[in-house]
Amino acid sequence: MDFFLQMLVTGLVVGSVYALVALGFVLIYKSSDAINFAQGEFLLIGTYVCLTLITSYNIPFIAALLIALLFSAVLGFAIERIVLRPFIGEPVISMIMATIGLSSVLAGIVHIIWGHETRVFPQIFSDQPVRLGEIVIAPVYLWSLLIVIIMLLIFTLFFKYSKMGIAMRATADDQQAAMSMGISVKAIFAVAWAIAAIVSAVGGVLLGNINGVNASLSAIGLKVLPVAILGGLDSIPGAIIGGLIIGVIESMTGGYLDPLVGGGLKEVMPFVILVFILMFKPYGLFGKKEIERV
C-alpha cells in the first residue's frame, strides 16, 4: 500500500505538470483549430533560458524564471506573427505542417546553442524529504504541484473574468461572431501562442528541476499530446483531468509493470490508453462533438 501511495503521489505531481503543458495545446487548438507540434521545443527553450540565467549570470531562481517566461511570451508572439500568421485562411493542415517544420528549426537552434549534454539546476528546493506517514516525498515534487495549482488557478481566473480571457473564449466559440463584436482575432491568436509558450516554459523548468535538462526534454511535448486529446482538444478542464490520468497511469505502469517486462512500457501506455478511449469517445472525455449541417 505504501508503494502504491508513493506511485500515486508521483503520478499526480508529474500529471499536473503534463496538464499545464497540455493547456498550451488546448489554447492554440481552440483559437486556430491547429495542433502545435513545436510545443516541446517551447518547453525546452524556456527551460534552457532559465537555467542559463541561473548558472551563467547568477540570477536568483525567481527572477530567472520571470525573465524566462517573458522571453517565452515574446518568442510565442514573434513566431505567431512571423511564421504562422501568413497561414490564416489556409487549410489547417498547412499550419500543422508549419509547426512540424518549426519544431525542427527550434530543435536545431537549441543544439547549436546548448548542445545535447544533460545539465542540472543548482539546488533550489530543500533536499530533505517530507514524510507523510510512510510516504517519502521530495520537496521539489511538492513545490512543483503547488506551482502548477497556482498557475492553473491564475489562468482559470484569467479566462473567466479578464477582458482578454473573455475575448479568447468568444473567439474560440465563433471567430466570425467575435470579429463582428470588434474583437481582433489576430491579437487573440498571438496571445494564445504567447500563453502556450509560457505554460510550456513553466512545465519545463519544473521537470528540469526533477530530471535535469537535455534535448530529450522536448519529447514531453509529444508525450503531452495524448493528455490534450484524451481530455478533449477544446476543453481546458479536460486537459487538467487528462494530465492527472496520464500521469498516474504512467507512474503505476513504471512501478508495477516495467519491472516485469524489462522497462519501456511506461512510455507506451499513455498512447495505448489514448487509443482505447478514442475508440469510444472520439472527441476525448470532455471535447465537444461537432455537428455539421449540409
Tab-separated table of C-alpha atoms in Angstrom:
chain	number	residue	atom	x	y	z
A	1	MET	CA	0.000	0.000	0.000
A	2	ASP	CA	2.854	2.386	0.811
A	3	PHE	CA	4.421	1.764	-2.597
A	4	PHE	CA	1.049	2.317	-4.260
A	5	LEU	CA	0.590	5.657	-2.493
A	6	GLN	CA	4.154	6.647	-3.417
A	7	MET	CA	3.451	5.939	-7.080
A	8	LEU	CA	0.101	7.733	-6.838
A	9	VAL	CA	1.659	10.907	-5.441
A	10	THR	CA	4.431	10.830	-8.055
A	11	GLY	CA	1.865	10.352	-10.804
A	12	LEU	CA	-0.268	13.252	-9.586
A	13	VAL	CA	2.716	15.603	-9.474
A	14	VAL	CA	4.024	14.679	-12.922
A	15	GLY	CA	0.462	14.607	-14.268
A	16	SER	CA	-0.166	18.139	-13.006
A	17	VAL	CA	2.866	19.341	-14.989
A	18	TYR	CA	1.546	17.481	-18.049
A	19	ALA	CA	-1.781	19.247	-17.561
A	20	LEU	CA	-0.084	22.644	-17.511
A	21	VAL	CA	1.793	21.954	-20.750
A	22	ALA	CA	-1.352	20.467	-22.336
A	23	LEU	CA	-3.067	23.781	-21.670
A	24	GLY	CA	-0.879	25.222	-24.438
A	25	PHE	CA	-2.146	22.619	-26.924
A	26	VAL	CA	-5.749	23.394	-25.979
A	27	LEU	CA	-5.373	27.177	-26.260
A	28	ILE	CA	-3.848	27.015	-29.728
A	29	TYR	CA	-6.375	24.447	-30.934
A	30	LYS	CA	-9.317	26.451	-29.577
A	31	SER	CA	-8.106	29.631	-31.262
A	32	SER	CA	-6.916	28.284	-34.612
A	33	ASP	CA	-8.045	24.609	-34.910
A	34	ALA	CA	-4.383	23.636	-35.314
A	35	ILE	CA	-2.139	21.392	-33.222
A	36	ASN	CA	1.225	22.869	-32.284
A	37	PHE	CA	3.906	20.211	-32.727
A	38	ALA	CA	6.568	22.688	-31.579
A	39	GLN	CA	5.218	22.724	-28.029
A	40	GLY	CA	8.090	20.551	-26.799
A	41	GLU	CA	10.653	22.982	-28.213
A	42	PHE	CA	8.908	25.900	-26.478
A	43	LEU	CA	9.276	23.918	-23.268
A	44	LEU	CA	12.948	23.195	-23.920
A	45	ILE	CA	13.951	26.734	-24.874
A	46	GLY	CA	12.226	28.306	-21.860
A	47	THR	CA	13.941	25.806	-19.583
A	48	TYR	CA	17.390	26.404	-21.057
A	49	VAL	CA	16.977	30.190	-20.817
A	50	CYS	CA	16.067	29.921	-17.124
A	51	LEU	CA	18.947	27.524	-16.432
A	52	THR	CA	21.462	29.726	-18.284
A	53	LEU	CA	20.401	32.821	-16.352
A	54	ILE	CA	20.899	30.967	-13.065
A	55	THR	CA	24.183	29.190	-13.812
A	56	SER	CA	25.944	31.727	-16.069
A	57	TYR	CA	24.705	35.036	-14.674
A	58	ASN	CA	23.963	34.061	-11.049
A	59	ILE	CA	20.435	35.439	-11.247
A	60	PRO	CA	18.134	34.202	-8.440
A	61	PHE	CA	15.699	31.471	-9.423
A	62	ILE	CA	12.503	33.548	-9.173
A	63	ALA	CA	13.959	36.416	-11.218
A	64	ALA	CA	15.401	33.969	-13.773
A	65	LEU	CA	12.039	32.220	-14.068
A	66	LEU	CA	10.196	35.506	-14.649
A	67	ILE	CA	12.718	36.579	-17.295
A	68	ALA	CA	12.427	33.171	-18.977
A	69	LEU	CA	8.640	33.477	-19.011
A	70	LEU	CA	8.879	36.960	-20.531
A	71	PHE	CA	11.297	35.613	-23.145
A	72	SER	CA	8.923	32.722	-23.888
A	73	ALA	CA	5.985	35.106	-24.301
A	74	VAL	CA	7.953	37.251	-26.751
A	75	LEU	CA	9.050	34.122	-28.608
A	76	GLY	CA	5.432	32.967	-28.864
A	77	PHE	CA	4.325	36.393	-30.137
A	78	ALA	CA	7.151	36.515	-32.691
A	79	ILE	CA	6.578	33.005	-34.032
A	80	GLU	CA	2.853	33.586	-34.410
A	81	ARG	CA	3.428	36.914	-36.182
A	82	ILE	CA	6.286	35.906	-38.480
A	83	VAL	CA	5.777	32.198	-39.149
A	84	LEU	CA	2.118	31.336	-38.612
A	85	ARG	CA	0.038	34.422	-39.343
A	86	PRO	CA	0.562	34.056	-43.123
A	87	PHE	CA	-1.285	30.724	-42.831
A	88	ILE	CA	-4.517	32.333	-41.588
A	89	GLY	CA	-7.248	31.343	-44.013
A	90	GLU	CA	-5.205	28.444	-45.383
A	91	PRO	CA	-6.101	24.779	-44.771
A	92	VAL	CA	-5.446	23.691	-41.199
A	93	ILE	CA	-3.025	21.010	-42.384
A	94	SER	CA	-0.779	23.783	-43.727
A	95	MET	CA	-0.438	25.319	-40.269
A	96	ILE	CA	0.149	21.903	-38.697
A	97	MET	CA	2.946	21.192	-41.182
A	98	ALA	CA	4.396	24.620	-40.428
A	99	THR	CA	4.571	23.766	-36.714
A	100	ILE	CA	6.333	20.480	-37.555
A	101	GLY	CA	8.926	22.386	-39.553
A	102	LEU	CA	9.177	24.978	-36.778
A	103	SER	CA	9.850	22.170	-34.311
A	104	SER	CA	12.853	21.005	-36.341
A	105	VAL	CA	14.218	24.540	-36.688
A	106	LEU	CA	13.930	25.279	-32.960
A	107	ALA	CA	15.483	21.906	-32.099
A	108	GLY	CA	18.444	22.765	-34.323
A	109	ILE	CA	18.848	26.157	-32.651
A	110	VAL	CA	18.831	24.508	-29.221
A	111	HIS	CA	21.503	22.056	-30.349
A	112	ILE	CA	23.717	24.853	-31.692
A	113	ILE	CA	23.462	26.981	-28.542
A	114	TRP	CA	23.270	24.435	-25.712
A	115	GLY	CA	24.343	21.108	-27.198
A	116	HIS	CA	22.956	17.763	-26.003
A	117	GLU	CA	24.713	17.328	-22.674
A	118	THR	CA	22.491	16.890	-19.649
A	119	ARG	CA	22.588	19.907	-17.370
A	120	VAL	CA	21.149	20.212	-13.892
A	121	PHE	CA	19.675	23.106	-11.989
A	122	PRO	CA	21.571	24.153	-8.867
A	123	GLN	CA	19.797	23.119	-5.691
A	124	ILE	CA	16.765	25.370	-5.452
A	125	PHE	CA	14.478	23.352	-3.236
A	126	SER	CA	15.398	21.625	0.005
A	127	ASP	CA	16.804	18.108	-0.316
A	128	GLN	CA	15.283	16.991	2.989
A	129	PRO	CA	12.438	14.597	2.139
A	130	VAL	CA	8.973	15.216	3.515
A	131	ARG	CA	7.302	12.262	5.212
A	132	LEU	CA	3.563	11.787	5.125
A	133	GLY	CA	3.208	8.662	7.220
A	134	GLU	CA	5.234	6.053	5.359
A	135	ILE	CA	5.275	8.055	2.133
A	136	VAL	CA	8.501	9.919	1.368
A	137	ILE	CA	8.147	12.902	-0.963
A	138	ALA	CA	10.967	15.091	-2.270
A	139	PRO	CA	10.250	18.810	-1.698
A	140	VAL	CA	10.710	19.508	-5.417
A	141	TYR	CA	7.609	17.408	-6.090
A	142	LEU	CA	5.534	19.318	-3.545
A	143	TRP	CA	6.729	22.696	-4.839
A	144	SER	CA	6.035	21.619	-8.411
A	145	LEU	CA	2.494	20.601	-7.500
A	146	LEU	CA	1.912	23.888	-5.653
A	147	ILE	CA	3.254	25.992	-8.540
A	148	VAL	CA	1.130	24.119	-11.078
A	149	ILE	CA	-2.015	24.560	-8.963
A	150	ILE	CA	-1.317	28.291	-8.646
A	151	MET	CA	-0.718	28.631	-12.395
A	152	LEU	CA	-3.898	26.746	-13.263
A	153	LEU	CA	-5.912	28.904	-10.846
A	154	ILE	CA	-4.432	32.067	-12.360
A	155	PHE	CA	-5.346	31.009	-15.882
A	156	THR	CA	-8.801	29.866	-14.807
A	157	LEU	CA	-9.491	33.304	-13.327
A	158	PHE	CA	-7.906	34.954	-16.367
A	159	PHE	CA	-10.179	33.149	-18.820
A	160	LYS	CA	-13.279	33.647	-16.698
A	161	TYR	CA	-13.012	37.269	-15.600
A	162	SER	CA	-10.424	39.235	-17.611
A	163	LYS	CA	-11.392	41.136	-20.749
A	164	MET	CA	-8.740	39.353	-22.797
A	165	GLY	CA	-9.731	35.955	-21.401
A	166	ILE	CA	-13.387	36.503	-22.286
A	167	ALA	CA	-12.343	37.645	-25.766
A	168	MET	CA	-10.297	34.457	-26.169
A	169	ARG	CA	-13.278	32.332	-25.150
A	170	ALA	CA	-15.511	34.204	-27.593
A	171	THR	CA	-13.011	33.723	-30.401
A	172	ALA	CA	-12.744	30.020	-29.609
A	173	ASP	CA	-16.531	29.641	-29.793
A	174	ASP	CA	-17.088	31.591	-33.017
A	175	GLN	CA	-14.436	33.615	-34.813
A	176	GLN	CA	-16.870	35.352	-37.146
A	177	ALA	CA	-19.120	36.442	-34.290
A	178	ALA	CA	-16.111	37.626	-32.306
A	179	MET	CA	-14.906	39.737	-35.224
A	180	SER	CA	-18.359	41.253	-35.631
A	181	MET	CA	-18.158	42.358	-31.976
A	182	GLY	CA	-14.885	44.185	-32.609
A	183	ILE	CA	-12.522	41.543	-31.230
A	184	SER	CA	-9.153	41.339	-33.007
A	185	VAL	CA	-8.863	37.656	-33.831
A	186	LYS	CA	-5.242	38.108	-34.907
A	187	ALA	CA	-4.388	39.567	-31.491
A	188	ILE	CA	-6.127	36.635	-29.819
A	189	PHE	CA	-4.050	34.196	-31.864
A	190	ALA	CA	-0.862	35.968	-30.763
A	191	VAL	CA	-1.865	35.911	-27.092
A	192	ALA	CA	-2.756	32.207	-27.329
A	193	TRP	CA	0.705	31.381	-28.696
A	194	ALA	CA	2.366	33.520	-26.026
A	195	ILE	CA	0.461	31.773	-23.226
A	196	ALA	CA	1.246	28.377	-24.773
A	197	ALA	CA	4.957	29.238	-24.692
A	198	ILE	CA	4.703	30.458	-21.077
A	199	VAL	CA	2.979	27.347	-19.694
A	200	SER	CA	5.438	25.151	-21.589
A	201	ALA	CA	8.379	27.011	-20.050
A	202	VAL	CA	6.976	26.619	-16.544
A	203	GLY	CA	6.419	22.909	-17.089
A	204	GLY	CA	9.926	22.523	-18.488
A	205	VAL	CA	11.552	24.309	-15.545
A	206	LEU	CA	9.688	22.107	-13.066
A	207	LEU	CA	10.566	18.890	-14.903
A	208	GLY	CA	14.143	20.111	-15.350
A	209	ASN	CA	14.476	20.505	-11.591
A	210	ILE	CA	13.321	16.912	-11.203
A	211	ASN	CA	15.150	15.092	-14.004
A	212	GLY	CA	17.756	17.504	-15.382
A	213	VAL	CA	17.743	19.271	-18.748
A	214	ASN	CA	18.790	17.956	-22.145
A	215	ALA	CA	17.398	17.885	-25.677
A	216	SER	CA	15.240	14.841	-24.911
A	217	LEU	CA	13.105	17.041	-22.642
A	218	SER	CA	11.353	18.297	-25.786
A	219	ALA	CA	9.817	14.806	-26.120
A	220	ILE	CA	7.478	15.878	-23.319
A	221	GLY	CA	5.630	17.839	-25.989
A	222	LEU	CA	4.784	14.606	-27.808
A	223	LYS	CA	4.031	12.826	-24.538
A	224	VAL	CA	1.608	15.577	-23.521
A	225	LEU	CA	-0.311	15.343	-26.806
A	226	PRO	CA	-2.250	12.255	-25.574
A	227	VAL	CA	-3.151	14.299	-22.476
A	228	ALA	CA	-4.737	17.043	-24.562
A	229	ILE	CA	-6.504	14.603	-26.886
A	230	LEU	CA	-7.676	12.408	-24.017
A	231	GLY	CA	-9.310	15.301	-22.187
A	232	GLY	CA	-10.582	16.900	-25.383
A	233	LEU	CA	-8.555	19.306	-27.527
A	234	ASP	CA	-11.078	22.083	-26.936
A	235	SER	CA	-11.532	21.556	-23.182
A	236	ILE	CA	-9.346	23.260	-20.562
A	237	PRO	CA	-10.812	21.182	-17.669
A	238	GLY	CA	-10.254	18.134	-19.866
A	239	ALA	CA	-6.551	18.982	-20.177
A	240	ILE	CA	-6.244	19.133	-16.388
A	241	ILE	CA	-8.066	15.854	-15.767
A	242	GLY	CA	-6.351	14.162	-18.708
A	243	GLY	CA	-2.958	15.202	-17.343
A	244	LEU	CA	-3.679	13.688	-13.949
A	245	ILE	CA	-4.996	10.469	-15.512
A	246	ILE	CA	-1.982	10.027	-17.792
A	247	GLY	CA	0.455	10.933	-15.001
A	248	VAL	CA	-0.980	8.344	-12.623
A	249	ILE	CA	-1.196	5.646	-15.293
A	250	GLU	CA	2.397	6.306	-16.353
A	251	SER	CA	3.634	6.193	-12.758
A	252	MET	CA	1.752	2.986	-11.935
A	253	THR	CA	2.965	1.322	-15.126
A	254	GLY	CA	6.555	2.270	-14.340
A	255	GLY	CA	6.255	0.990	-10.786
A	256	TYR	CA	4.362	-2.272	-11.330
A	257	LEU	CA	4.652	-3.405	-14.967
A	258	ASP	CA	8.027	-2.154	-16.161
A	259	PRO	CA	9.963	-4.448	-13.770
A	260	LEU	CA	8.063	-7.416	-15.205
A	261	VAL	CA	8.747	-6.686	-18.876
A	262	GLY	CA	12.196	-5.112	-18.619
A	263	GLY	CA	11.112	-1.484	-18.998
A	264	GLY	CA	9.744	0.654	-21.817
A	265	LEU	CA	6.047	0.069	-21.163
A	266	LYS	CA	5.783	3.288	-19.169
A	267	GLU	CA	6.399	5.409	-22.279
A	268	VAL	CA	3.924	3.449	-24.411
A	269	MET	CA	0.994	3.111	-22.018
A	270	PRO	CA	-0.344	6.709	-22.392
A	271	PHE	CA	-0.785	6.123	-26.130
A	272	VAL	CA	-2.440	2.735	-25.525
A	273	ILE	CA	-4.930	4.371	-23.151
A	274	LEU	CA	-5.466	7.173	-25.664
A	275	VAL	CA	-6.361	4.757	-28.469
A	276	PHE	CA	-8.703	2.821	-26.176
A	277	ILE	CA	-10.542	5.969	-25.022
A	278	LEU	CA	-10.853	7.386	-28.551
A	279	MET	CA	-12.498	4.160	-29.706
A	280	PHE	CA	-15.478	5.091	-27.530
A	281	LYS	CA	-15.072	8.889	-27.188
A	282	PRO	CA	-13.623	10.218	-30.467
A	283	TYR	CA	-13.675	13.820	-29.208
A	284	GLY	CA	-11.990	12.978	-25.903
A	285	LEU	CA	-13.535	12.744	-22.462
A	286	PHE	CA	-14.707	16.371	-22.375
A	287	GLY	CA	-14.408	17.501	-26.004
A	288	LYS	CA	-17.400	18.977	-27.798
A	289	LYS	CA	-18.942	16.877	-30.519
A	290	GLU	CA	-19.160	18.858	-33.724
A	291	ILE	CA	-22.248	18.510	-35.896
A	292	GLU	CA	-22.202	19.984	-39.391
A	293	ARG	CA	-25.374	20.619	-41.346
A	294	VAL	CA	-25.294	20.344	-45.104
